[in-house]
PDB file of C-alpha atoms in Angstrom:
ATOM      1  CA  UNK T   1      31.671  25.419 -62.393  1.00 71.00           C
ATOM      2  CA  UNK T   2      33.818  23.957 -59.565  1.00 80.00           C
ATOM      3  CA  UNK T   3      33.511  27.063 -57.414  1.00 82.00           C
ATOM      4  CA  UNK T   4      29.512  26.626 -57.417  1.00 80.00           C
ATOM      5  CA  UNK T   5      29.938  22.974 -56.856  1.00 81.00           C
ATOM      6  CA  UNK T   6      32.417  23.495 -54.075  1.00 85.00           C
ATOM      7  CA  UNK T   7      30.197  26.510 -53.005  1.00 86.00           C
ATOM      8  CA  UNK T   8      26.984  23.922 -52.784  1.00 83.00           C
ATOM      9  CA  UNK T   9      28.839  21.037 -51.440  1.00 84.00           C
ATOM     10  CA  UNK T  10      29.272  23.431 -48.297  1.00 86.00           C
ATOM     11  CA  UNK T  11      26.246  25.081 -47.848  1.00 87.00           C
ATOM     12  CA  UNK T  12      24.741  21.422 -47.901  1.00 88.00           C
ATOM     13  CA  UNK T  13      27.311  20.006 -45.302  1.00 89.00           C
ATOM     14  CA  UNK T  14      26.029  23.791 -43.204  1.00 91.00           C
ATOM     15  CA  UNK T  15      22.095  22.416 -43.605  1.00 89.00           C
ATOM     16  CA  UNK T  16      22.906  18.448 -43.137  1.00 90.00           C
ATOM     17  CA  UNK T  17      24.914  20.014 -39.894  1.00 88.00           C
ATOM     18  CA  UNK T  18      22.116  21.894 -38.857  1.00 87.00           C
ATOM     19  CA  UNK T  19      19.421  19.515 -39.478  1.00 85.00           C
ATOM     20  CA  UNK T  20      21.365  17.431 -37.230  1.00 84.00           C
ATOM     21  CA  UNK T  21      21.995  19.745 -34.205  1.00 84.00           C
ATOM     22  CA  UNK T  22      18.569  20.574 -34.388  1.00 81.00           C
ATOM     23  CA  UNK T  23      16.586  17.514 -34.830  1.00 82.00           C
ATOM     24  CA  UNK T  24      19.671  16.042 -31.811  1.00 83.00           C
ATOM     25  CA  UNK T  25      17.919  18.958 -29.286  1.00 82.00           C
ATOM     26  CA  UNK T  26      14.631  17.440 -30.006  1.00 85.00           C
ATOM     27  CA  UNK T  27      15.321  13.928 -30.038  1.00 86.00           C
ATOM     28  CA  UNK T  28      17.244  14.556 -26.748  1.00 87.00           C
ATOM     29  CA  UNK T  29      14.568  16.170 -24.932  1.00 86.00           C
ATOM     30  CA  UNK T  30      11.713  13.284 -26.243  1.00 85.00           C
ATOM     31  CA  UNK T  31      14.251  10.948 -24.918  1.00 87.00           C
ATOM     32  CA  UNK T  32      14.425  12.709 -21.675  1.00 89.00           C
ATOM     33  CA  UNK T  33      10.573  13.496 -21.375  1.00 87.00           C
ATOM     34  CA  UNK T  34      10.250   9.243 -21.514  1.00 87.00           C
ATOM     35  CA  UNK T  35      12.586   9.209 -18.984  1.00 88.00           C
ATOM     36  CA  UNK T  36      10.320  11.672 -16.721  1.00 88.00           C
ATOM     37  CA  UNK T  37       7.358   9.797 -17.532  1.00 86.00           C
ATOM     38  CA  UNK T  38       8.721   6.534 -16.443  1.00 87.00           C
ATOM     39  CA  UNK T  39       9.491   7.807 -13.099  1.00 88.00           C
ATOM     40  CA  UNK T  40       6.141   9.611 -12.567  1.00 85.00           C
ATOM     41  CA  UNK T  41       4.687   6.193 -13.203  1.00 84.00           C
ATOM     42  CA  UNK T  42       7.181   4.499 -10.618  1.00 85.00           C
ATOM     43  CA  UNK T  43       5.771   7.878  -8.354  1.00 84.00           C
ATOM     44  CA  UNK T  44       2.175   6.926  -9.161  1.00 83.00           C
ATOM     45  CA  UNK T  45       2.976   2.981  -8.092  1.00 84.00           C
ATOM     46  CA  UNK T  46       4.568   4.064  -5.249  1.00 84.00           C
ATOM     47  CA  UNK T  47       1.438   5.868  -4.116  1.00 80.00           C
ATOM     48  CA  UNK T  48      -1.135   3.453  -5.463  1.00 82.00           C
ATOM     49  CA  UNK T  49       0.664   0.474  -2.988  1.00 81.00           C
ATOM     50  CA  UNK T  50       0.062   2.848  -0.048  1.00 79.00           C
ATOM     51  CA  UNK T  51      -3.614   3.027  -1.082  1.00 78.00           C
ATOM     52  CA  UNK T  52      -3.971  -0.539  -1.554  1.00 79.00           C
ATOM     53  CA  UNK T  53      -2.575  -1.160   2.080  1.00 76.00           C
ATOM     54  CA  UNK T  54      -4.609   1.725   3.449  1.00 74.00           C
ATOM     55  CA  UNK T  55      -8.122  -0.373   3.555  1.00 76.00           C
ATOM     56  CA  UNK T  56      -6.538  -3.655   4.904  1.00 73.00           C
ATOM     57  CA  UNK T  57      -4.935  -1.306   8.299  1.00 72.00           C
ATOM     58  CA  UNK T  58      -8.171   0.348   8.499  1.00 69.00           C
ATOM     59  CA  UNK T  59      -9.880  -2.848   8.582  1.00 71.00           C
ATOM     60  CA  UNK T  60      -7.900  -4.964  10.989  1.00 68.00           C
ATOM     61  CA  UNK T  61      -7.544  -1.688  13.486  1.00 66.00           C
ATOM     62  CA  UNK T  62     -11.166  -1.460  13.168  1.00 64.00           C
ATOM     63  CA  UNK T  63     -11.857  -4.793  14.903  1.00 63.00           C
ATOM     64  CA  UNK T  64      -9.822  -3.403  17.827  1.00 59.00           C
ATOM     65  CA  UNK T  65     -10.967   0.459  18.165  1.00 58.00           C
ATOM     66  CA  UNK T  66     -14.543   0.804  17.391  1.00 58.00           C
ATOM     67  CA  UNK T  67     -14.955   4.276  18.792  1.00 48.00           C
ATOM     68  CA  UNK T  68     -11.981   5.343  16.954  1.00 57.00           C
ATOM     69  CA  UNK T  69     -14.365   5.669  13.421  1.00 57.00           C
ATOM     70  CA  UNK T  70     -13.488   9.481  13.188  1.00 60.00           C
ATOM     71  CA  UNK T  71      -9.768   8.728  12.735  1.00 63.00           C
ATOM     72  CA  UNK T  72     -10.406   5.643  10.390  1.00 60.00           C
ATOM     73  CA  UNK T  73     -12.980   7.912   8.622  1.00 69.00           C
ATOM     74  CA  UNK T  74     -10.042  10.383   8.191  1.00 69.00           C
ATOM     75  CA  UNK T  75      -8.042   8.087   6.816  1.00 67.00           C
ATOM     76  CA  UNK T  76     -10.619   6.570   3.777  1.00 68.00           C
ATOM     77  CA  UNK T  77     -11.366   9.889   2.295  1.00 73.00           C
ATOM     78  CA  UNK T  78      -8.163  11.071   2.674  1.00 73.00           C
ATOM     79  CA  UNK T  79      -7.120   8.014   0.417  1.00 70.00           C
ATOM     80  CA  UNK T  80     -10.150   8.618  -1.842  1.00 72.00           C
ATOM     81  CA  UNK T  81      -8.898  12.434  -2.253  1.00 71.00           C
ATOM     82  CA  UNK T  82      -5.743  11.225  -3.080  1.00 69.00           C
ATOM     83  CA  UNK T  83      -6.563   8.671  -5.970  1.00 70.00           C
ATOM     84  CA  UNK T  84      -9.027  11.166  -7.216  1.00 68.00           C
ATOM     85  CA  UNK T  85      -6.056  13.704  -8.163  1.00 69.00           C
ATOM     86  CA  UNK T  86      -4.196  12.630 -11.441  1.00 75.00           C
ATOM     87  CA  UNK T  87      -1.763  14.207 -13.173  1.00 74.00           C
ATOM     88  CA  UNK T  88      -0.156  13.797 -16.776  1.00 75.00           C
ATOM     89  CA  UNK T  89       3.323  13.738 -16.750  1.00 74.00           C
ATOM     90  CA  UNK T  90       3.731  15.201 -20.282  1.00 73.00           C
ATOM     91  CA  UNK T  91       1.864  18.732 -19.466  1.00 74.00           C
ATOM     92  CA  UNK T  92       2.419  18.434 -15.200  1.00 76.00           C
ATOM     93  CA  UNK T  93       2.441  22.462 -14.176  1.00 77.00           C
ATOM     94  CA  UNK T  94       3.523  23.107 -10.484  1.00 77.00           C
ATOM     95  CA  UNK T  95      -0.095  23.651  -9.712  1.00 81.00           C
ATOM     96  CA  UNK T  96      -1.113  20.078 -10.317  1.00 78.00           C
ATOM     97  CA  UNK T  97       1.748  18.531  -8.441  1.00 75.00           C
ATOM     98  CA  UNK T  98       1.087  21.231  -5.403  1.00 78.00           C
ATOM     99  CA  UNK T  99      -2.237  19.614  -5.665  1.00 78.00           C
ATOM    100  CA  UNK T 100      -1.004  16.058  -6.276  1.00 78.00           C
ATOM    101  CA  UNK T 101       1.500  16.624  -3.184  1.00 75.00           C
ATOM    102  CA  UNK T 102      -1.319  18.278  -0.990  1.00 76.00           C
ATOM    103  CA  UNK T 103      -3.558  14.763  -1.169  1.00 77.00           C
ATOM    104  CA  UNK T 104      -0.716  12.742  -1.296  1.00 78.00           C
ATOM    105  CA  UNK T 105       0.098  14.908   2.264  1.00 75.00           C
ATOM    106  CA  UNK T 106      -3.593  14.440   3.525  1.00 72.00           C
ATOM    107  CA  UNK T 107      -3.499  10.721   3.431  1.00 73.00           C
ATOM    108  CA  UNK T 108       0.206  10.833   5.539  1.00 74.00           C
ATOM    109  CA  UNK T 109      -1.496  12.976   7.989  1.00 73.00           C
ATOM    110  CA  UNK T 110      -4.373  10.619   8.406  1.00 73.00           C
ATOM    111  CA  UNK T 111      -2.531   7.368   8.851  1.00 70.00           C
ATOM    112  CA  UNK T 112       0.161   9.289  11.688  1.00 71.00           C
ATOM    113  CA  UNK T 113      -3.090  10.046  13.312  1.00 67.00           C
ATOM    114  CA  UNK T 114      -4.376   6.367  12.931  1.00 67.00           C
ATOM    115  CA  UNK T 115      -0.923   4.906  13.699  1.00 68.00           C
ATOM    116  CA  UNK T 116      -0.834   7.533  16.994  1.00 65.00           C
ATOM    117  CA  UNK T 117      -4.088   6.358  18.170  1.00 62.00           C
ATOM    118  CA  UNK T 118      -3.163   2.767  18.091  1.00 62.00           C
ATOM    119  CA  UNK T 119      -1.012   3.178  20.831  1.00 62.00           C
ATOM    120  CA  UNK T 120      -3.775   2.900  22.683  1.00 60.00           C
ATOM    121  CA  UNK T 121      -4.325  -0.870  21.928  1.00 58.00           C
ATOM    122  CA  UNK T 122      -1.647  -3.199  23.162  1.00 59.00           C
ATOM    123  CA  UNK T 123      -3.107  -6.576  21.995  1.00 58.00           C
ATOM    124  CA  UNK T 124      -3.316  -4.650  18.537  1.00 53.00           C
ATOM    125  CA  UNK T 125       0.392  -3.526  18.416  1.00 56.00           C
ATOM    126  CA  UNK T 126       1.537  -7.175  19.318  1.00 55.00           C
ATOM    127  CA  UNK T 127      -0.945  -8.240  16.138  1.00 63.00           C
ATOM    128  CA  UNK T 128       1.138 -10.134  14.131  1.00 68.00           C
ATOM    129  CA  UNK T 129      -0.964  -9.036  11.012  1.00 67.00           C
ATOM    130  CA  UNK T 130      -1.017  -5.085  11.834  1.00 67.00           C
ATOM    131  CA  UNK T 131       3.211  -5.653  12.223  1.00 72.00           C
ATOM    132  CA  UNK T 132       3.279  -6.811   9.070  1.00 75.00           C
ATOM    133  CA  UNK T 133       0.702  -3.754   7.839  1.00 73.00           C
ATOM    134  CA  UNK T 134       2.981  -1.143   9.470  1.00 76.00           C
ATOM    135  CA  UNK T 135       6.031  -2.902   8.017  1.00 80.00           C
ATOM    136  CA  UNK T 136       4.300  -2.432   4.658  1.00 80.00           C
ATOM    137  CA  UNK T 137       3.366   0.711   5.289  1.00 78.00           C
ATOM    138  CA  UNK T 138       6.822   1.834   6.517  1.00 81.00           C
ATOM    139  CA  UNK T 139       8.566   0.151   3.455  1.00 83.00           C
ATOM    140  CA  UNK T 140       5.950   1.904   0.899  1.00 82.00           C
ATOM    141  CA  UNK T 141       6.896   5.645   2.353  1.00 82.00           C
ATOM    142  CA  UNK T 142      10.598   4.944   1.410  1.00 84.00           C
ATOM    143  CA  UNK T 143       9.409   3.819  -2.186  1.00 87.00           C
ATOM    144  CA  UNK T 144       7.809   6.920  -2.156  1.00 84.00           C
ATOM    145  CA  UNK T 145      10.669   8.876  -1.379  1.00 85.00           C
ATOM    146  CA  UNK T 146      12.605   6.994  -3.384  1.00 89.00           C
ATOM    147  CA  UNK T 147      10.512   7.351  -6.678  1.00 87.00           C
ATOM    148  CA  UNK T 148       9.821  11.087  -5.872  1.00 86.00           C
ATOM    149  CA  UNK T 149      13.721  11.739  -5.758  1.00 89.00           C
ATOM    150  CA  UNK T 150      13.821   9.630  -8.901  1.00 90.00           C
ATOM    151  CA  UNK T 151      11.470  11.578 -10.685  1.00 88.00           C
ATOM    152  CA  UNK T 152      13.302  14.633  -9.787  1.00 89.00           C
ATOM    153  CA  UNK T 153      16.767  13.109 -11.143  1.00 90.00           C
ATOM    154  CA  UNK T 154      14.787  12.413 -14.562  1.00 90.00           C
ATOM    155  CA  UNK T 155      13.436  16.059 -14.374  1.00 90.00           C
ATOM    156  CA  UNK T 156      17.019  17.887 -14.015  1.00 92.00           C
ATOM    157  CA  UNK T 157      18.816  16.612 -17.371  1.00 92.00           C
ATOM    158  CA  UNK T 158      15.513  17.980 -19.204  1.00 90.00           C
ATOM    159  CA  UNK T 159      15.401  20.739 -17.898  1.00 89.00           C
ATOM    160  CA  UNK T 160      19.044  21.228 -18.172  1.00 90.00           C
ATOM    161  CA  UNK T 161      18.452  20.415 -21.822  1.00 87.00           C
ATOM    162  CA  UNK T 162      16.173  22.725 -22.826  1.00 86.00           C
ATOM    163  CA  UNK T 163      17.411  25.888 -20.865  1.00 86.00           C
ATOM    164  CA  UNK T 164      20.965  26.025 -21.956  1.00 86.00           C
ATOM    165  CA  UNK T 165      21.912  28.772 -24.832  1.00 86.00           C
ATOM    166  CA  UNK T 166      21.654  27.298 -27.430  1.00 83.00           C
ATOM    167  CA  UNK T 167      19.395  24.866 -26.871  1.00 84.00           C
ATOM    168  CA  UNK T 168      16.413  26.941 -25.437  1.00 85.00           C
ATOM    169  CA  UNK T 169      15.728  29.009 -28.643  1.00 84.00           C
ATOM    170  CA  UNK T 170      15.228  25.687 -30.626  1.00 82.00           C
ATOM    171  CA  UNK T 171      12.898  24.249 -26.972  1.00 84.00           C
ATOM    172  CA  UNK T 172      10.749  27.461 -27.332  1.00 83.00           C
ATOM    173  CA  UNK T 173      10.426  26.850 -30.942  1.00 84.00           C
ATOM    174  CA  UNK T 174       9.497  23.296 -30.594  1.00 83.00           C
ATOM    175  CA  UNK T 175       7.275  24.223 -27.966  1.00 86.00           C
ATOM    176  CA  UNK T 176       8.914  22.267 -25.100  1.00 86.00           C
ATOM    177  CA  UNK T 177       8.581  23.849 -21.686  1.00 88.00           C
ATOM    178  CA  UNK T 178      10.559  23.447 -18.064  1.00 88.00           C
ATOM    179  CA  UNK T 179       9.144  20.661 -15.791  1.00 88.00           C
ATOM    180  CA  UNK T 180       8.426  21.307 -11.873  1.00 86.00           C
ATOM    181  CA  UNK T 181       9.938  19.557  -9.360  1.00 83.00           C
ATOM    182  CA  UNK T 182       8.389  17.559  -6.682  1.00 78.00           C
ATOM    183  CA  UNK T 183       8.893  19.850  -3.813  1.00 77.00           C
ATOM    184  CA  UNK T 184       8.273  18.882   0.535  1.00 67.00           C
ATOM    185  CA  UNK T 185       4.771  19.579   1.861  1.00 65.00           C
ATOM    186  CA  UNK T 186       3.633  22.808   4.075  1.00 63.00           C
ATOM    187  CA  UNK T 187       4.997  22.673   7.254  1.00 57.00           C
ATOM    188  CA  UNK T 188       7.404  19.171   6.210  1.00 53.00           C
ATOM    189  CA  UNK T 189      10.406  21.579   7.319  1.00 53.00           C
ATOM    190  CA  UNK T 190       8.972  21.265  11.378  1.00 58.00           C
ATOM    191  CA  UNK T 191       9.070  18.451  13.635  1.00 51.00           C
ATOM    192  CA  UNK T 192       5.590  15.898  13.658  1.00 45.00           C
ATOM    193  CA  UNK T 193       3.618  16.144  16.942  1.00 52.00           C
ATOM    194  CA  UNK T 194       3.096  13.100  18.443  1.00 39.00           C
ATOM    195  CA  UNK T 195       0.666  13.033  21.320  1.00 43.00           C
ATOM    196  CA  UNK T 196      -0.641  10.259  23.573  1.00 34.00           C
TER     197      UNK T 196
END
């Protein structure tokens, strides 16, 4: 009798112990899928500032450069191409971010162009209202790198978490799979072209 009640005693301190471990992995990685979430909102409020700034440049270098309209045309559906592409951070595959980063990369293109082609207007540059635009604009592209690199720090401990032995036969089981990383544009590895 004391050998089957030792002999239970263990196998239910084995199951409590494995209950634990196991439901730990999971809880873990919901913890750490919040955590990506969070940052690819503070990604998606990074952007959505730019775009919000986007229509007040366009507008006050429009006064100035008439005859620029392909440029400032450029740069609105760029910015409608970008808001158009959203992405759920809970299922994100690289494909959707690629696509996500290649809008994102279209509007960035646009405004150098815009901001290039403003050169060209020296009452515009000494705007004090267009400063203050390009100082907005300037400050939003570091909260975008900022919250990218972010996002990226709250991707790494998931994915560390679900692709270390043995922690990744319990993710497949659960059904939790690797998140992609924000990665640098096409062609962000060469020098921009600036011409006058």
């Amino acid at each position: 009798m004391k050998k089957g009640l030792i002999i239970l005693g263990v196998v239910a301190v084995i199951v409590i112990a494995l209950y634990s471990w196991a439901s730990g992995i999971y809880n873990t990685a919901v913890t750490l899928d919040q955590d990506i979430k969070e940052s690819w909102g503070n990604v998606n409020t990074a952007y959505q500032r730019r775009n919000d700034l986007i229509p007040n440049l366009v507008n006050t270098v429009k006064g100035y450069a008439q005859h620029e309209k392909s440029t400032l045309t450029a740069v609105i559906e760029a910015r409608a191409k970008a808001t158009s592409v959203t992405i759920d951070p809970s299922n994100v595959t690289p494909e959707q971010l690629a696509a996500f980063n290649s809008a994102q990369s279209g509007v960035s293109s646009s405004l150098s162009k815009l901001l290039v082609s403003v050169e060209q207007y020296p009452n515009l540059k000494a705007d004090a209202s267009f400063m203050k635009l390009q100082d907005e604009l300037a400050s939003t592209e570091n909260q975008i790198l900022t919250a990218r690199t972010r996002f990226n720090e709250a991707v790494k401990p998931y994915n560390n978490n679900i692709n270390t032995f043995p922690r990744n036969i319990l993710a497949g089981l659960y059904g939790l799979k690797e998140k992609p990383y924000f990665e640098a544009s096409t062609g962000a590895d060469k020098p921009v072209e600036v011409k006058f």
